[in-house]
Short mmCIF file of N, CA and C in Angstrom, two decimals:
data_model
loop_
_atom_site.label_atom_id
_atom_site.label_comp_id
_atom_site.label_asym_id
_atom_site.label_seq_id
_atom_site.Cartn_x
_atom_site.Cartn_y
_atom_site.Cartn_z
N MET A 1 8.65 11.60 12.74
CA MET A 1 7.85 10.40 12.59
C MET A 1 6.38 10.77 12.77
N ILE A 2 5.52 10.28 11.94
CA ILE A 2 4.08 10.56 12.01
C ILE A 2 3.46 9.61 13.02
N PRO A 3 2.56 10.11 13.89
CA PRO A 3 1.92 9.23 14.85
C PRO A 3 1.06 8.18 14.13
N PRO A 4 0.93 6.98 14.71
CA PRO A 4 0.17 5.92 14.06
C PRO A 4 -1.30 6.30 13.88
N SER A 5 -1.86 5.95 12.77
CA SER A 5 -3.28 6.09 12.51
C SER A 5 -3.80 4.70 12.18
N SER A 6 -5.09 4.57 11.96
CA SER A 6 -5.63 3.26 11.63
C SER A 6 -5.07 2.76 10.31
N VAL A 7 -4.84 3.65 9.35
CA VAL A 7 -4.23 3.24 8.08
C VAL A 7 -2.79 2.80 8.33
N HIS A 8 -2.05 3.59 9.15
CA HIS A 8 -0.67 3.21 9.47
C HIS A 8 -0.65 1.87 10.20
N ARG A 9 -1.58 1.69 11.13
CA ARG A 9 -1.60 0.43 11.88
C ARG A 9 -1.90 -0.73 10.95
N ALA A 10 -2.80 -0.54 9.99
CA ALA A 10 -3.09 -1.60 9.02
C ALA A 10 -1.84 -1.94 8.22
N LEU A 11 -1.10 -0.91 7.83
CA LEU A 11 0.14 -1.16 7.09
C LEU A 11 1.15 -1.89 7.97
N LEU A 12 1.24 -1.53 9.25
CA LEU A 12 2.19 -2.17 10.15
C LEU A 12 1.85 -3.63 10.37
N VAL A 13 0.57 -3.96 10.56
CA VAL A 13 0.18 -5.36 10.74
C VAL A 13 0.57 -6.16 9.52
N GLY A 14 0.35 -5.60 8.34
CA GLY A 14 0.75 -6.28 7.12
C GLY A 14 2.25 -6.49 7.10
N ALA A 15 3.00 -5.50 7.53
CA ALA A 15 4.46 -5.61 7.55
C ALA A 15 4.89 -6.72 8.50
N LEU A 16 4.24 -6.80 9.65
CA LEU A 16 4.61 -7.83 10.61
C LEU A 16 4.28 -9.22 10.07
N CYS A 17 3.15 -9.34 9.38
CA CYS A 17 2.79 -10.62 8.78
C CYS A 17 3.81 -11.02 7.73
N LEU A 18 4.20 -10.06 6.92
CA LEU A 18 5.17 -10.34 5.86
C LEU A 18 6.53 -10.69 6.44
N ALA A 19 6.89 -10.09 7.57
CA ALA A 19 8.19 -10.35 8.17
C ALA A 19 8.36 -11.82 8.53
N ALA A 20 7.25 -12.51 8.75
CA ALA A 20 7.31 -13.93 9.10
C ALA A 20 7.64 -14.80 7.89
N TRP A 21 7.45 -14.29 6.68
CA TRP A 21 7.76 -15.06 5.47
C TRP A 21 9.26 -15.09 5.27
N PRO A 22 9.77 -16.18 4.72
CA PRO A 22 11.20 -16.18 4.36
C PRO A 22 11.47 -15.12 3.30
N ALA A 23 12.63 -14.52 3.35
CA ALA A 23 12.97 -13.45 2.40
C ALA A 23 12.88 -13.95 0.97
N ALA A 24 13.22 -15.18 0.72
CA ALA A 24 13.18 -15.70 -0.65
C ALA A 24 11.76 -15.75 -1.19
N ALA A 25 10.78 -15.92 -0.32
CA ALA A 25 9.39 -15.96 -0.77
C ALA A 25 8.88 -14.58 -1.11
N ARG A 26 9.51 -13.53 -0.54
CA ARG A 26 9.03 -12.18 -0.76
C ARG A 26 9.61 -11.54 -2.00
N VAL A 27 10.80 -11.92 -2.38
CA VAL A 27 11.51 -11.19 -3.41
C VAL A 27 11.63 -12.05 -4.66
N SER A 28 11.18 -11.51 -5.76
CA SER A 28 11.37 -12.18 -7.03
C SER A 28 12.78 -11.92 -7.52
N SER A 29 13.40 -12.93 -8.09
CA SER A 29 14.76 -12.74 -8.58
C SER A 29 14.77 -12.01 -9.91
N ALA A 30 13.63 -11.89 -10.56
CA ALA A 30 13.56 -11.19 -11.84
C ALA A 30 13.64 -9.69 -11.62
N ALA A 31 14.10 -8.98 -12.62
CA ALA A 31 14.23 -7.53 -12.52
C ALA A 31 12.86 -6.86 -12.48
N PRO A 32 12.69 -5.81 -11.67
CA PRO A 32 11.42 -5.09 -11.63
C PRO A 32 11.23 -4.26 -12.89
N LEU A 33 10.06 -3.71 -13.02
CA LEU A 33 9.72 -2.90 -14.19
C LEU A 33 10.54 -1.62 -14.24
N SER A 34 10.80 -1.12 -15.43
CA SER A 34 11.56 0.12 -15.54
C SER A 34 10.65 1.34 -15.40
N ALA A 35 9.40 1.24 -15.78
CA ALA A 35 8.46 2.37 -15.68
C ALA A 35 7.13 1.86 -15.12
N PRO A 36 7.05 1.61 -13.81
CA PRO A 36 5.82 1.05 -13.23
C PRO A 36 4.68 2.05 -13.20
N ARG A 37 3.49 1.51 -13.12
CA ARG A 37 2.28 2.34 -13.01
C ARG A 37 1.54 1.93 -11.75
N ILE A 38 1.27 2.89 -10.90
CA ILE A 38 0.52 2.62 -9.68
C ILE A 38 -0.99 2.73 -9.92
N GLU A 39 -1.38 3.44 -10.99
CA GLU A 39 -2.81 3.63 -11.25
C GLU A 39 -3.51 2.28 -11.38
N GLY A 40 -4.69 2.21 -10.79
CA GLY A 40 -5.48 1.00 -10.86
C GLY A 40 -5.98 0.60 -9.48
N LEU A 41 -6.60 -0.57 -9.44
CA LEU A 41 -7.15 -1.11 -8.21
C LEU A 41 -6.27 -2.28 -7.77
N TRP A 42 -5.82 -2.22 -6.53
CA TRP A 42 -4.95 -3.23 -5.94
C TRP A 42 -5.62 -3.81 -4.71
N ARG A 43 -5.44 -5.10 -4.46
CA ARG A 43 -6.12 -5.74 -3.33
C ARG A 43 -5.21 -6.76 -2.68
N TRP A 44 -5.37 -6.89 -1.35
CA TRP A 44 -4.73 -7.98 -0.63
C TRP A 44 -5.61 -8.37 0.54
N THR A 45 -5.42 -9.59 1.02
CA THR A 45 -6.19 -10.11 2.15
C THR A 45 -5.21 -10.45 3.25
N ASP A 46 -5.46 -9.91 4.45
CA ASP A 46 -4.54 -10.18 5.56
C ASP A 46 -4.79 -11.58 6.11
N GLU A 47 -3.98 -11.98 7.09
CA GLU A 47 -4.09 -13.35 7.58
C GLU A 47 -5.40 -13.62 8.34
N SER A 48 -6.12 -12.58 8.75
CA SER A 48 -7.43 -12.78 9.39
C SER A 48 -8.55 -12.76 8.35
N GLN A 49 -8.18 -12.76 7.06
CA GLN A 49 -9.10 -12.77 5.92
C GLN A 49 -9.85 -11.46 5.74
N CYS A 50 -9.34 -10.38 6.29
CA CYS A 50 -9.90 -9.06 6.06
C CYS A 50 -9.30 -8.51 4.77
N VAL A 51 -10.14 -7.97 3.92
CA VAL A 51 -9.69 -7.49 2.61
C VAL A 51 -9.44 -5.99 2.66
N GLU A 52 -8.31 -5.60 2.07
CA GLU A 52 -7.99 -4.19 1.88
C GLU A 52 -7.83 -3.95 0.39
N SER A 53 -8.38 -2.82 -0.08
CA SER A 53 -8.20 -2.46 -1.48
C SER A 53 -7.70 -1.02 -1.55
N TYR A 54 -6.87 -0.78 -2.56
CA TYR A 54 -6.24 0.51 -2.77
C TYR A 54 -6.49 0.90 -4.22
N GLU A 55 -7.23 1.96 -4.44
CA GLU A 55 -7.50 2.43 -5.79
C GLU A 55 -6.74 3.74 -6.00
N TYR A 56 -5.90 3.76 -7.04
CA TYR A 56 -5.14 4.95 -7.38
C TYR A 56 -5.60 5.41 -8.76
N ARG A 57 -6.15 6.62 -8.83
CA ARG A 57 -6.64 7.17 -10.10
C ARG A 57 -5.55 8.02 -10.76
N GLY A 58 -5.65 8.20 -12.06
CA GLY A 58 -4.67 8.94 -12.82
C GLY A 58 -4.57 10.41 -12.43
N ASP A 59 -5.60 10.96 -11.78
CA ASP A 59 -5.58 12.37 -11.40
C ASP A 59 -4.97 12.63 -10.02
N GLY A 60 -4.39 11.59 -9.40
CA GLY A 60 -3.77 11.77 -8.08
C GLY A 60 -4.71 11.59 -6.91
N SER A 61 -5.95 11.18 -7.19
CA SER A 61 -6.88 10.89 -6.10
C SER A 61 -7.00 9.38 -5.97
N GLY A 62 -7.57 8.94 -4.86
CA GLY A 62 -7.73 7.50 -4.67
C GLY A 62 -8.62 7.18 -3.50
N ARG A 63 -8.76 5.90 -3.25
CA ARG A 63 -9.59 5.41 -2.15
C ARG A 63 -8.95 4.16 -1.58
N VAL A 64 -8.93 4.09 -0.25
CA VAL A 64 -8.47 2.90 0.45
C VAL A 64 -9.65 2.36 1.23
N VAL A 65 -9.91 1.06 1.09
CA VAL A 65 -10.97 0.40 1.86
C VAL A 65 -10.31 -0.70 2.68
N SER A 66 -10.50 -0.62 4.00
CA SER A 66 -9.96 -1.60 4.93
C SER A 66 -11.09 -2.04 5.83
N GLY A 67 -11.58 -3.25 5.64
CA GLY A 67 -12.74 -3.71 6.40
C GLY A 67 -13.93 -2.83 6.07
N ASP A 68 -14.54 -2.20 7.09
CA ASP A 68 -15.69 -1.31 6.89
C ASP A 68 -15.30 0.14 6.71
N GLU A 69 -14.02 0.43 6.82
CA GLU A 69 -13.54 1.81 6.71
C GLU A 69 -13.23 2.14 5.25
N SER A 70 -13.67 3.30 4.83
CA SER A 70 -13.38 3.80 3.49
C SER A 70 -12.71 5.16 3.64
N THR A 71 -11.59 5.35 2.95
CA THR A 71 -10.80 6.56 3.09
C THR A 71 -10.50 7.14 1.72
N ASP A 72 -10.83 8.41 1.52
CA ASP A 72 -10.46 9.11 0.29
C ASP A 72 -9.10 9.73 0.50
N VAL A 73 -8.22 9.58 -0.51
CA VAL A 73 -6.85 10.06 -0.39
C VAL A 73 -6.45 10.83 -1.64
N SER A 74 -5.37 11.59 -1.50
CA SER A 74 -4.65 12.11 -2.65
C SER A 74 -3.24 11.55 -2.53
N TYR A 75 -2.57 11.40 -3.67
CA TYR A 75 -1.26 10.79 -3.62
C TYR A 75 -0.34 11.36 -4.69
N VAL A 76 0.95 11.20 -4.44
CA VAL A 76 1.99 11.54 -5.42
C VAL A 76 2.89 10.32 -5.50
N PHE A 77 3.02 9.77 -6.70
CA PHE A 77 3.85 8.59 -6.93
C PHE A 77 5.01 8.99 -7.82
N SER A 78 6.22 8.68 -7.40
CA SER A 78 7.41 8.99 -8.20
C SER A 78 7.75 7.79 -9.07
N PRO A 79 7.73 7.95 -10.41
CA PRO A 79 8.06 6.83 -11.29
C PRO A 79 9.57 6.56 -11.39
N VAL A 80 10.36 7.34 -10.65
CA VAL A 80 11.81 7.15 -10.64
C VAL A 80 12.17 6.47 -9.32
N PRO A 81 12.89 5.35 -9.36
CA PRO A 81 13.21 4.65 -8.10
C PRO A 81 14.13 5.50 -7.22
N VAL A 82 13.89 5.42 -5.91
CA VAL A 82 14.72 6.15 -4.96
C VAL A 82 15.92 5.33 -4.53
N ALA A 83 15.76 4.01 -4.52
CA ALA A 83 16.86 3.11 -4.14
C ALA A 83 16.47 1.68 -4.48
N ASP A 84 17.36 0.98 -5.14
CA ASP A 84 17.17 -0.45 -5.41
C ASP A 84 15.76 -0.80 -5.89
N ASP A 85 15.24 -0.04 -6.82
CA ASP A 85 13.94 -0.31 -7.44
C ASP A 85 12.75 -0.12 -6.51
N PHE A 86 12.88 0.73 -5.50
CA PHE A 86 11.76 1.11 -4.64
C PHE A 86 11.29 2.49 -5.10
N PHE A 87 9.97 2.63 -5.24
CA PHE A 87 9.37 3.86 -5.73
C PHE A 87 8.60 4.53 -4.60
N GLU A 88 8.82 5.83 -4.42
CA GLU A 88 8.20 6.57 -3.31
C GLU A 88 6.75 6.89 -3.61
N LEU A 89 5.89 6.67 -2.60
CA LEU A 89 4.46 6.98 -2.68
C LEU A 89 4.11 7.81 -1.45
N ASN A 90 3.69 9.07 -1.67
CA ASN A 90 3.25 9.96 -0.59
C ASN A 90 1.74 10.09 -0.65
N VAL A 91 1.09 9.88 0.50
CA VAL A 91 -0.37 9.86 0.56
C VAL A 91 -0.86 10.84 1.62
N THR A 92 -1.92 11.57 1.29
CA THR A 92 -2.62 12.44 2.24
C THR A 92 -4.05 11.94 2.36
N ILE A 93 -4.49 11.73 3.59
CA ILE A 93 -5.86 11.27 3.84
C ILE A 93 -6.77 12.48 3.80
N ARG A 94 -7.73 12.48 2.89
CA ARG A 94 -8.65 13.60 2.71
C ARG A 94 -9.93 13.44 3.51
N ARG A 95 -10.50 12.25 3.49
CA ARG A 95 -11.75 11.99 4.20
C ARG A 95 -11.74 10.55 4.66
N ASN A 96 -12.31 10.32 5.83
CA ASN A 96 -12.34 8.99 6.40
C ASN A 96 -13.76 8.70 6.86
N SER A 97 -14.29 7.53 6.49
CA SER A 97 -15.66 7.19 6.86
C SER A 97 -15.81 6.86 8.34
N GLY A 98 -14.70 6.52 8.99
CA GLY A 98 -14.77 6.20 10.42
C GLY A 98 -15.21 4.79 10.71
N GLY A 99 -15.45 3.96 9.70
CA GLY A 99 -15.82 2.56 9.94
C GLY A 99 -14.66 1.77 10.52
N LYS A 100 -14.96 0.58 10.99
CA LYS A 100 -13.94 -0.28 11.60
C LYS A 100 -13.04 -0.85 10.50
N ASP A 101 -11.71 -0.67 10.65
CA ASP A 101 -10.76 -1.17 9.66
C ASP A 101 -10.37 -2.61 9.97
N CYS A 102 -9.46 -3.16 9.19
CA CYS A 102 -9.05 -4.56 9.35
C CYS A 102 -8.36 -4.83 10.69
N LEU A 103 -7.92 -3.79 11.37
CA LEU A 103 -7.32 -3.97 12.70
C LEU A 103 -8.33 -3.79 13.82
N GLY A 104 -9.59 -3.53 13.45
CA GLY A 104 -10.60 -3.30 14.46
C GLY A 104 -10.62 -1.87 14.98
N GLN A 105 -9.85 -0.99 14.36
CA GLN A 105 -9.78 0.42 14.78
C GLN A 105 -10.90 1.21 14.11
N ASN A 106 -11.38 2.23 14.79
CA ASN A 106 -12.42 3.10 14.27
C ASN A 106 -12.02 4.53 14.59
N GLY A 107 -11.33 5.17 13.66
CA GLY A 107 -10.87 6.53 13.92
C GLY A 107 -10.87 7.37 12.66
N ASP A 108 -10.80 8.67 12.86
CA ASP A 108 -10.77 9.61 11.74
C ASP A 108 -9.34 10.08 11.54
N ASP A 109 -8.73 9.71 10.41
CA ASP A 109 -7.34 10.05 10.12
C ASP A 109 -7.23 11.21 9.13
N ALA A 110 -8.33 11.91 8.87
CA ALA A 110 -8.33 12.99 7.88
C ALA A 110 -7.22 14.00 8.19
N GLY A 111 -6.49 14.37 7.14
CA GLY A 111 -5.42 15.34 7.28
C GLY A 111 -4.05 14.72 7.50
N GLU A 112 -3.98 13.45 7.85
CA GLU A 112 -2.69 12.81 8.08
C GLU A 112 -2.02 12.48 6.75
N THR A 113 -0.71 12.44 6.77
CA THR A 113 0.07 12.06 5.60
C THR A 113 1.00 10.91 5.97
N TYR A 114 1.37 10.14 4.97
CA TYR A 114 2.37 9.10 5.19
C TYR A 114 3.13 8.85 3.90
N ARG A 115 4.30 8.28 4.06
CA ARG A 115 5.17 7.95 2.93
C ARG A 115 5.54 6.48 3.02
N VAL A 116 5.38 5.77 1.90
CA VAL A 116 5.78 4.38 1.80
C VAL A 116 6.59 4.20 0.52
N PHE A 117 7.18 3.02 0.37
CA PHE A 117 7.97 2.71 -0.81
C PHE A 117 7.40 1.44 -1.44
N VAL A 118 7.19 1.49 -2.74
CA VAL A 118 6.54 0.40 -3.47
C VAL A 118 7.60 -0.36 -4.28
N TYR A 119 7.57 -1.68 -4.16
CA TYR A 119 8.46 -2.54 -4.92
C TYR A 119 7.60 -3.41 -5.82
N PHE A 120 7.69 -3.19 -7.13
CA PHE A 120 6.88 -3.94 -8.09
C PHE A 120 7.56 -5.26 -8.41
N ARG A 121 6.76 -6.29 -8.50
CA ARG A 121 7.26 -7.59 -8.91
C ARG A 121 7.22 -7.69 -10.42
N GLN A 122 7.90 -8.68 -10.95
CA GLN A 122 7.98 -8.89 -12.41
C GLN A 122 6.59 -8.85 -13.03
N GLY A 123 6.45 -8.13 -14.12
CA GLY A 123 5.18 -8.03 -14.82
C GLY A 123 4.32 -6.87 -14.37
N GLY A 124 4.56 -6.33 -13.17
CA GLY A 124 3.85 -5.15 -12.70
C GLY A 124 2.45 -5.39 -12.18
N ASP A 125 2.03 -6.67 -12.06
CA ASP A 125 0.67 -6.94 -11.58
C ASP A 125 0.61 -7.21 -10.09
N SER A 126 1.73 -7.08 -9.40
CA SER A 126 1.72 -7.16 -7.94
C SER A 126 2.87 -6.31 -7.41
N HIS A 127 2.71 -5.88 -6.17
CA HIS A 127 3.76 -5.10 -5.53
C HIS A 127 3.72 -5.26 -4.02
N LEU A 128 4.85 -4.95 -3.41
CA LEU A 128 4.96 -4.90 -1.96
C LEU A 128 4.94 -3.44 -1.55
N VAL A 129 4.43 -3.16 -0.35
CA VAL A 129 4.45 -1.82 0.22
C VAL A 129 5.38 -1.88 1.43
N CYS A 130 6.38 -0.99 1.44
CA CYS A 130 7.41 -1.02 2.48
C CYS A 130 7.51 0.35 3.17
N TYR A 131 7.89 0.33 4.43
CA TYR A 131 8.04 1.57 5.19
C TYR A 131 9.38 2.24 4.96
N ARG A 132 10.34 1.49 4.46
CA ARG A 132 11.66 2.02 4.11
C ARG A 132 12.00 1.46 2.73
N PRO A 133 12.94 2.05 2.03
CA PRO A 133 13.29 1.53 0.70
C PRO A 133 14.18 0.29 0.79
N ASP A 134 13.69 -0.71 1.54
CA ASP A 134 14.33 -2.02 1.62
C ASP A 134 13.27 -3.04 2.02
N MET A 135 13.63 -4.29 2.14
CA MET A 135 12.65 -5.34 2.41
C MET A 135 12.45 -5.62 3.90
N SER A 136 12.92 -4.75 4.78
CA SER A 136 12.86 -5.03 6.21
C SER A 136 11.47 -4.89 6.82
N GLN A 137 10.63 -4.00 6.30
CA GLN A 137 9.28 -3.79 6.85
C GLN A 137 8.31 -3.57 5.71
N CYS A 138 7.76 -4.66 5.20
CA CYS A 138 6.87 -4.60 4.03
C CYS A 138 5.61 -5.41 4.30
N PHE A 139 4.59 -5.17 3.49
CA PHE A 139 3.43 -6.04 3.48
C PHE A 139 2.99 -6.25 2.04
N GLY A 140 2.17 -7.28 1.84
CA GLY A 140 1.71 -7.62 0.52
C GLY A 140 2.03 -9.07 0.23
N PRO A 141 1.98 -9.44 -1.01
CA PRO A 141 1.86 -8.58 -2.17
C PRO A 141 0.41 -8.16 -2.44
N LEU A 142 0.28 -6.95 -2.95
CA LEU A 142 -1.01 -6.47 -3.44
C LEU A 142 -1.10 -6.88 -4.90
N GLN A 143 -2.28 -7.34 -5.30
CA GLN A 143 -2.51 -7.81 -6.67
C GLN A 143 -3.34 -6.79 -7.44
N ARG A 144 -2.90 -6.49 -8.66
CA ARG A 144 -3.68 -5.60 -9.53
C ARG A 144 -4.98 -6.31 -9.89
N GLN A 145 -6.09 -5.59 -9.80
CA GLN A 145 -7.40 -6.14 -10.10
C GLN A 145 -7.84 -5.72 -11.50
N PRO A 146 -8.54 -6.60 -12.20
CA PRO A 146 -9.01 -6.23 -13.54
C PRO A 146 -10.10 -5.15 -13.47
N ARG A 147 -10.17 -4.35 -14.52
CA ARG A 147 -11.23 -3.33 -14.62
C ARG A 147 -12.53 -4.01 -15.01
N PHE A 148 -13.63 -3.42 -14.62
CA PHE A 148 -14.94 -3.99 -14.95
C PHE A 148 -15.26 -3.71 -16.38
#
C-alpha cells in the first residue's frame, strides 16, 4: 500500500463524499463505452466548492490542479477493462508546486505513484475514479471539459 499523499488524500475525500450518495445515483444503467479515451481535461468540484482538474495529454503526460496546488504527472491508461468495465490508470507524480490542495494540505509528492480505476459513464463525457475496480470507494463524476 502506498502511503497517503495530498493527491491521495484528495482522492479519498472525494471517495468519502461519493460514498454518501445512493448507489443508484452513482451508476448509470446504460452500458459504458467500449473504447474510452482518457485524454482531455476533466474537472469536478468537491462539496466545499474546491475545484480539481485533471488534464491527460496524448503523450502520457498530464497535470492535476487541486486548489492552489499544481502537479505534473505521467500516466499509463489501459484501454482494456480489468473488471466490469473499470479501466486501470497508473500515475507517477513528476513535479509538485507545493501549493495548498483542496484538503488544505501543502506537501511535495514528487516521485510517488498511485493506481486508480476509471469507470466511464454513457457517452464518455464523465467518469468516476475508484480505488478498486468496483463502486465501493469512488469519487466524481469528473466532467470532460471542452477545448478552447
